Short mmCIF file of C-alpha atoms in Angstrom, two decimals:
data_model
loop_
_atom_site.label_atom_id
_atom_site.label_comp_id
_atom_site.label_asym_id
_atom_site.label_seq_id
_atom_site.Cartn_x
_atom_site.Cartn_y
_atom_site.Cartn_z
CA UNK A 1 -45.85 157.37 -23.54
CA UNK A 2 -47.79 154.13 -23.73
CA UNK A 3 -45.87 151.00 -24.50
CA UNK A 4 -46.83 147.85 -26.31
CA UNK A 5 -46.47 145.05 -23.76
CA UNK A 6 -44.80 141.83 -24.84
CA UNK A 7 -46.74 138.72 -23.80
CA UNK A 8 -45.84 135.04 -23.62
CA UNK A 9 -47.89 131.86 -23.45
CA UNK A 10 -47.65 132.14 -19.65
CA UNK A 11 -48.84 135.76 -19.44
CA UNK A 12 -51.48 135.54 -22.20
CA UNK A 13 -54.41 134.29 -20.11
CA UNK A 14 -54.09 136.95 -17.40
CA UNK A 15 -53.56 139.85 -19.81
CA UNK A 16 -55.99 138.92 -22.59
CA UNK A 17 -58.47 136.13 -21.81
CA UNK A 18 -59.20 137.32 -18.28
CA UNK A 19 -58.94 141.06 -19.03
CA UNK A 20 -62.06 143.08 -18.30
CA UNK A 21 -61.06 145.93 -20.60
CA UNK A 22 -60.55 145.73 -24.38
CA UNK A 23 -57.16 144.58 -25.66
CA UNK A 24 -55.64 144.85 -29.13
CA UNK A 25 -53.04 142.22 -30.03
CA UNK A 26 -50.36 142.00 -32.68
CA UNK A 27 -49.40 138.39 -33.40
CA UNK A 28 -45.96 138.62 -35.02
CA UNK A 29 -42.71 136.81 -35.67
CA UNK A 30 -39.22 138.36 -35.69
CA UNK A 31 -38.54 137.18 -39.25
CA UNK A 32 -41.71 138.79 -40.65
CA UNK A 33 -40.83 141.83 -42.75
CA UNK A 34 -44.48 142.97 -42.85
CA UNK A 35 -44.55 142.88 -39.04
CA UNK A 36 -41.57 145.26 -38.93
CA UNK A 37 -43.35 147.52 -41.43
CA UNK A 38 -46.58 147.60 -39.38
CA UNK A 39 -45.02 147.90 -35.89
CA UNK A 40 -44.45 151.71 -36.01
CA UNK A 41 -48.16 152.25 -36.76
CA UNK A 42 -49.15 149.88 -33.95
CA UNK A 43 -46.85 151.75 -31.53
CA UNK A 44 -48.21 155.11 -32.71
CA UNK A 45 -51.79 153.97 -32.04
CA UNK A 46 -50.73 152.72 -28.60
CA UNK A 47 -49.54 156.24 -27.74
CA UNK A 48 -52.53 157.94 -29.35
CA UNK A 49 -55.17 155.72 -27.72
CA UNK A 50 -53.46 155.30 -24.35
CA UNK A 51 -55.96 154.65 -21.57
CA UNK A 52 -58.71 153.51 -23.95
CA UNK A 53 -57.43 150.04 -24.83
CA UNK A 54 -54.41 147.92 -23.91
CA UNK A 55 -51.86 147.22 -26.65
CA UNK A 56 -49.96 143.93 -26.52
CA UNK A 57 -47.97 141.77 -28.89
CA UNK A 58 -46.91 138.14 -28.88
CA UNK A 59 -44.17 136.40 -30.86
CA UNK A 60 -45.85 133.29 -32.27
CA UNK A 61 -42.54 131.57 -33.03
CA UNK A 62 -41.62 131.65 -29.33
CA UNK A 63 -45.20 131.07 -28.07
CA UNK A 64 -46.73 128.28 -30.15
CA UNK A 65 -49.48 127.40 -27.65
CA UNK A 66 -51.26 130.75 -28.03
CA UNK A 67 -50.78 130.79 -31.81
CA UNK A 68 -52.24 127.27 -32.05
CA UNK A 69 -55.14 128.09 -29.71
CA UNK A 70 -56.27 130.97 -31.93
CA UNK A 71 -55.31 129.35 -35.27
CA UNK A 72 -52.84 132.10 -36.14
CA UNK A 73 -51.45 130.95 -39.46
CA UNK A 74 -49.93 134.17 -40.76
CA UNK A 75 -48.20 137.28 -39.45
CA UNK A 76 -48.92 140.00 -38.83
CA UNK A 77 -52.35 139.27 -37.42
CA UNK A 78 -54.13 142.03 -35.51
CA UNK A 79 -57.00 141.17 -33.17
CA UNK A 80 -59.28 142.96 -30.73
CA UNK A 81 -60.44 141.09 -27.64
CA UNK A 82 -63.29 142.26 -25.40
CA UNK A 83 -63.85 140.64 -22.02
CA UNK A 84 -61.45 137.90 -23.04
CA UNK A 85 -63.06 137.08 -26.38
CA UNK A 86 -61.82 137.72 -29.90
CA UNK A 87 -64.25 140.04 -31.67
CA UNK A 88 -62.29 141.35 -34.67
CA UNK A 89 -59.26 140.30 -36.67
CA UNK A 90 -57.22 141.56 -39.63
CA UNK A 91 -54.44 139.52 -41.22
CA UNK A 92 -51.52 140.91 -43.19
CA UNK A 93 -49.85 144.21 -43.93
CA UNK A 94 -52.95 146.27 -44.62
CA UNK A 95 -53.58 149.99 -44.76
CA UNK A 96 -52.86 151.30 -41.24
CA UNK A 97 -56.19 153.16 -41.29
CA UNK A 98 -58.01 149.79 -41.35
CA UNK A 99 -56.23 148.67 -38.20
CA UNK A 100 -56.99 151.97 -36.48
CA UNK A 101 -60.68 151.69 -37.41
CA UNK A 102 -60.83 148.14 -36.04
CA UNK A 103 -59.25 149.33 -32.77
CA UNK A 104 -61.57 152.35 -32.49
CA UNK A 105 -64.61 150.14 -33.16
CA UNK A 106 -63.39 147.81 -30.40
CA UNK A 107 -63.13 150.72 -27.98
CA UNK A 108 -66.52 152.14 -28.97
CA UNK A 109 -68.29 148.78 -28.68
CA UNK A 110 -66.32 147.36 -25.75
CA UNK A 111 -69.31 146.67 -23.51
CA UNK A 112 -71.47 145.09 -26.20
CA UNK A 113 -68.89 143.44 -28.46
CA UNK A 114 -68.30 140.32 -26.38
CA UNK A 115 -71.98 139.37 -26.41
CA UNK A 116 -71.78 138.03 -29.94
CA UNK A 117 -68.48 136.21 -29.56
CA UNK A 118 -67.67 132.62 -28.65
CA UNK A 119 -67.01 131.69 -25.03
CA UNK A 120 -63.50 130.37 -24.41
CA UNK A 121 -63.30 126.88 -22.90
CA UNK A 122 -60.30 127.04 -20.58
CA UNK A 123 -60.20 123.24 -20.33
CA UNK A 124 -59.20 122.73 -23.97
CA UNK A 125 -55.53 122.26 -24.75
CA UNK A 126 -53.56 120.80 -27.60
CA UNK A 127 -51.02 119.35 -25.20
CA UNK A 128 -51.57 116.26 -23.10
#
């Protein structure tokens, strides 16, 4: 059974920005009722698509640096990253089929998807 890995600001870079394989992320907060509604679908897709894409989540209330870096203003936010770059994003409690399609598109286009995305500047930080 595949698990959804919990990330922090400290583990984000290694597991997402420097990942060579596609990653799907759930940005959530513990007080978000829509996040609790969507989590079973996210976990189901993690089991179903095990080995094709990594599934991770990050609590934005406990990890403000990552949330600020990616301008996450609302939870739940689902995103697909390819070769460390954000290539797709859905915000809110949407039909689970839309999230699954976004994930499957990320898997299908993993090699090409990062070509059209913005390069991450690792030297930028909001903290001095």
